[in-house]
Amino acid sequence: MDRLTAMKVFCEVAASGSFSATADKLDMSRAMVTRYIGELETWLDARLLQRTTRKVTLTDAGESCLRRSQQMLALMDNIEEETLRHDGELRGQLRLTCSMSFGFAHLAGAISDFLALHPQLKIDLNVSDRAVNLVEERIDLAIRISSEPDPMLIARPLARCDSVLVASPGYLSEHGIPQAPAALTQHGCLSYANFGRSIWSFLRGDEHEQVAVSSRFSANEATVLLHAALADGGIALQPTYLAKPYIDNGQLIALLPDWQVPAMTIYALYPSRRHLSPAVRALLDFLVGRFEKLLW
């Protein structure tokens, strides 16, 4: 039995809680997943998983095995990189995570250009706004937008993230153009993951206003709200990296130009500076160079 493959299968089952999901992700049969887990349990002479009809959970032995397996797999990745990079080529696979909106608007293109420079490298991108444990899920790099990044992670700034208030010409022709932040209470607003009322903040010089806007349509993802605004659905607060092309071509109108929304920062986050792989270092440098002068 390939014990490293068995450890990889076991880690995926532990992460997903499902043999079927693991089989789909690793492109193998469910029977093969079961076989790998069974042979790993036989080799260790311990039950690693508790199986019920509804879910799969780790036993105490499984918890210990999971930590050791993750360490072994990470070590093997490092060994492969160290032994195979004598020709200067970056090899192996990196796992990234970022929001859907930034992945759609900019990161997908950046990764494609980076991979064109390094044909022996693979990148797996997990698109989600969900906060993930980078160590437990073996994520090499997370691209996140925040005003206060997780202090337990190393944060490297990539770019400033401004936001802009937008609506479609169709919506504005029917409902009018708000002339001040307070006027937003009279409009249909598209809010982020908060049914009912949301608080939007605006700055103009020394002035600071907060408006509790009413929202009939909220979502947990910025791209959804962008397309709702394009469909005359209301006024949305959008990151400029996502909205700028639509403002430039006239599909969306920027509102309240004298007022600004507090800016955030786009960060690359990773667990530790120690043992940072050459591929991660190269990708970090590439992203910093790509976005440092980018205006959106």
Short mmCIF file of C-alpha atoms in Angstrom, two decimals, residues 27-217:
data_model
loop_
_atom_site.label_atom_id
_atom_site.label_comp_id
_atom_site.label_asym_id
_atom_site.label_seq_id
_atom_site.Cartn_x
_atom_site.Cartn_y
_atom_site.Cartn_z
CA ASP A 27 -10.85 11.30 -8.56
CA MET A 28 -11.00 7.74 -7.25
CA SER A 29 -13.78 5.33 -6.44
CA ARG A 30 -15.48 5.31 -3.07
CA ALA A 31 -14.39 1.68 -2.69
CA MET A 32 -10.76 2.73 -3.14
CA VAL A 33 -11.14 5.41 -0.48
CA THR A 34 -12.57 2.79 1.88
CA ARG A 35 -9.69 0.45 1.08
CA TYR A 36 -7.04 3.06 1.79
CA ILE A 37 -8.64 3.94 5.13
CA GLY A 38 -8.98 0.26 6.06
CA GLU A 39 -5.37 -0.53 5.22
CA LEU A 40 -4.15 2.52 7.12
CA GLU A 41 -6.11 1.37 10.18
CA THR A 42 -4.66 -2.12 9.78
CA TRP A 43 -1.12 -0.76 9.51
CA LEU A 44 -1.57 1.36 12.66
CA ASP A 45 -3.68 -1.28 14.43
CA ALA A 46 -6.18 1.38 15.48
CA ARG A 47 -9.60 2.61 14.47
CA LEU A 48 -9.21 6.11 13.08
CA LEU A 49 -12.78 6.97 12.14
CA GLN A 50 -16.21 6.53 13.63
CA ARG A 51 -18.69 5.91 10.81
CA THR A 52 -22.45 6.44 11.03
CA THR A 53 -25.07 6.70 8.31
CA ARG A 54 -24.93 10.50 8.60
CA LYS A 55 -21.32 11.47 9.22
CA VAL A 56 -17.72 10.43 9.74
CA THR A 57 -15.82 11.64 12.80
CA LEU A 58 -12.31 11.13 14.16
CA THR A 59 -11.48 8.89 17.08
CA ASP A 60 -8.76 9.90 19.56
CA ALA A 61 -6.31 7.81 17.56
CA GLY A 62 -7.60 9.50 14.42
CA GLU A 63 -6.94 12.96 15.85
CA SER A 64 -3.34 11.98 16.57
CA CYS A 65 -2.94 10.33 13.17
CA LEU A 66 -4.33 13.41 11.43
CA ARG A 67 -1.72 15.71 12.95
CA ARG A 68 1.12 13.33 12.07
CA SER A 69 -0.23 12.72 8.56
CA GLN A 70 -0.45 16.45 7.86
CA GLN A 71 3.13 16.86 9.04
CA MET A 72 4.31 13.95 6.88
CA LEU A 73 2.55 15.26 3.77
CA ALA A 74 3.93 18.76 4.30
CA LEU A 75 7.41 17.31 4.78
CA MET A 76 7.10 15.28 1.59
CA ASP A 77 6.04 18.40 -0.32
CA ASN A 78 9.14 20.18 0.98
CA ILE A 79 11.40 17.25 0.11
CA GLU A 80 10.03 17.11 -3.41
CA GLU A 81 10.58 20.82 -3.89
CA GLU A 82 14.12 20.68 -2.49
CA THR A 83 15.17 17.68 -4.56
CA LEU A 84 13.48 18.70 -7.80
CA ARG A 85 14.36 22.38 -8.00
CA HIS A 86 18.02 21.87 -8.95
CA ASP A 87 17.14 22.95 -12.49
CA GLY A 88 15.53 26.17 -11.26
CA GLU A 89 11.99 25.02 -12.07
CA LEU A 90 9.21 25.46 -9.52
CA ARG A 91 7.32 22.21 -9.01
CA GLY A 92 4.60 20.77 -6.84
CA GLN A 93 1.15 22.13 -6.01
CA LEU A 94 0.09 25.21 -4.10
CA ARG A 95 -3.28 25.57 -2.38
CA LEU A 96 -4.79 29.05 -2.26
CA THR A 97 -8.01 30.56 -1.01
CA CYS A 98 -9.64 33.91 -1.73
CA SER A 99 -13.06 35.54 -2.04
CA MET A 100 -15.13 34.78 -5.10
CA SER A 101 -15.25 38.45 -6.13
CA PHE A 102 -11.48 38.98 -6.09
CA GLY A 103 -10.85 35.59 -7.62
CA PHE A 104 -13.27 36.39 -10.44
CA ALA A 105 -12.05 39.94 -11.02
CA HIS A 106 -8.28 39.65 -10.69
CA LEU A 107 -6.72 36.58 -9.08
CA ALA A 108 -7.73 34.09 -11.78
CA GLY A 109 -5.88 36.14 -14.38
CA ALA A 110 -2.87 36.63 -12.10
CA ILE A 111 -2.60 32.89 -11.41
CA SER A 112 -2.87 32.08 -15.11
CA ASP A 113 -0.02 34.47 -15.91
CA PHE A 114 2.09 33.10 -13.04
CA LEU A 115 1.57 29.49 -14.16
CA ALA A 116 2.61 30.44 -17.69
CA LEU A 117 5.99 31.38 -16.22
CA HIS A 118 6.25 28.10 -14.25
CA PRO A 119 4.86 25.22 -16.35
CA GLN A 120 5.83 22.52 -13.80
CA LEU A 121 3.73 24.11 -11.04
CA LYS A 122 0.08 23.45 -10.16
CA ILE A 123 -2.28 25.69 -8.20
CA ASP A 124 -5.57 24.70 -6.54
CA LEU A 125 -7.75 27.73 -5.69
CA ASN A 126 -10.52 27.44 -3.09
CA VAL A 127 -12.96 30.30 -3.69
CA SER A 128 -14.81 31.16 -0.50
CA ASP A 129 -15.45 34.02 1.91
CA ARG A 130 -15.41 31.51 4.76
CA ALA A 131 -12.56 31.88 7.25
CA VAL A 132 -10.44 28.74 7.07
CA ASN A 133 -7.70 27.30 9.26
CA LEU A 134 -4.71 27.47 6.94
CA VAL A 135 -2.76 24.79 8.80
CA GLU A 136 -5.58 22.27 9.18
CA GLU A 137 -6.71 22.66 5.56
CA ARG A 138 -3.15 22.81 4.23
CA ILE A 139 -3.63 26.20 2.58
CA ASP A 140 -0.35 27.76 1.47
CA LEU A 141 -1.68 31.27 0.89
CA ALA A 142 -4.93 33.10 1.62
CA ILE A 143 -5.87 36.34 -0.15
CA ARG A 144 -8.17 38.28 2.14
CA ILE A 145 -9.59 41.81 2.33
CA SER A 146 -9.57 43.27 5.82
CA SER A 147 -8.91 46.30 7.98
CA GLU A 148 -7.50 44.05 10.71
CA PRO A 149 -5.91 40.81 9.46
CA ASP A 150 -5.62 37.81 11.77
CA PRO A 151 -2.69 38.58 14.13
CA MET A 152 -1.81 34.86 14.24
CA LEU A 153 -0.91 34.94 10.52
CA ILE A 154 1.81 36.70 8.55
CA ALA A 155 0.13 39.45 6.50
CA ARG A 156 1.76 40.91 3.39
CA PRO A 157 -0.16 43.85 1.88
CA LEU A 158 -0.89 43.53 -1.84
CA ALA A 159 -3.12 46.51 -2.60
CA ARG A 160 -5.53 49.07 -1.20
CA CYS A 161 -9.20 48.14 -1.44
CA ASP A 162 -11.57 51.07 -1.93
CA SER A 163 -15.33 50.77 -2.25
CA VAL A 164 -17.85 52.79 -4.21
CA LEU A 165 -21.60 53.27 -4.11
CA VAL A 166 -23.19 52.26 -7.43
CA ALA A 167 -26.53 51.80 -9.16
CA SER A 168 -27.68 51.20 -12.73
CA PRO A 169 -28.99 54.01 -14.95
CA GLY A 170 -32.32 52.17 -15.08
CA TYR A 171 -32.71 52.14 -11.30
CA LEU A 172 -31.72 55.81 -10.99
CA SER A 173 -34.10 56.97 -13.72
CA GLU A 174 -36.99 55.40 -11.83
CA HIS A 175 -36.01 56.20 -8.24
CA GLY A 176 -33.80 59.29 -8.49
CA ILE A 177 -30.22 59.98 -7.50
CA PRO A 178 -29.40 60.30 -3.76
CA GLN A 179 -27.63 63.60 -3.00
CA ALA A 180 -26.45 62.78 0.54
CA PRO A 181 -25.79 59.61 2.58
CA ALA A 182 -28.97 60.14 4.61
CA ALA A 183 -31.03 59.90 1.40
CA LEU A 184 -30.07 56.23 1.09
CA THR A 185 -32.75 55.39 3.64
CA GLN A 186 -35.32 56.20 0.94
CA HIS A 187 -33.80 53.76 -1.57
CA GLY A 188 -33.67 50.02 -2.06
CA CYS A 189 -30.15 48.99 -1.08
CA LEU A 190 -28.33 45.74 -1.69
CA SER A 191 -26.50 44.67 1.45
CA TYR A 192 -23.87 42.14 2.35
CA ALA A 193 -25.08 39.08 4.29
CA ASN A 194 -27.38 40.86 6.69
CA PHE A 195 -31.14 40.64 6.36
CA GLY A 196 -32.99 43.74 7.50
CA ARG A 197 -30.80 46.80 8.12
CA SER A 198 -27.10 47.37 7.46
CA ILE A 199 -24.85 50.19 8.64
CA TRP A 200 -22.89 51.94 5.88
CA SER A 201 -20.14 54.43 6.81
CA PHE A 202 -19.09 57.47 4.78
CA LEU A 203 -16.30 60.04 5.13
CA ARG A 204 -15.94 63.57 3.72
CA GLY A 205 -13.03 65.49 5.14
CA ASP A 206 -13.62 65.59 8.90
CA GLU A 207 -17.26 64.52 8.53
CA HIS A 208 -18.26 60.96 9.34
CA GLU A 209 -21.76 59.67 8.71
CA GLN A 210 -23.28 56.26 9.38
CA VAL A 211 -26.50 55.31 7.66
CA ALA A 212 -28.76 52.41 8.57
CA VAL A 213 -29.95 51.39 5.11
CA SER A 214 -32.96 49.19 4.51
CA SER A 215 -32.29 46.11 2.41
CA ARG A 216 -34.77 43.74 0.82
CA PHE A 217 -31.98 41.82 -0.93
#
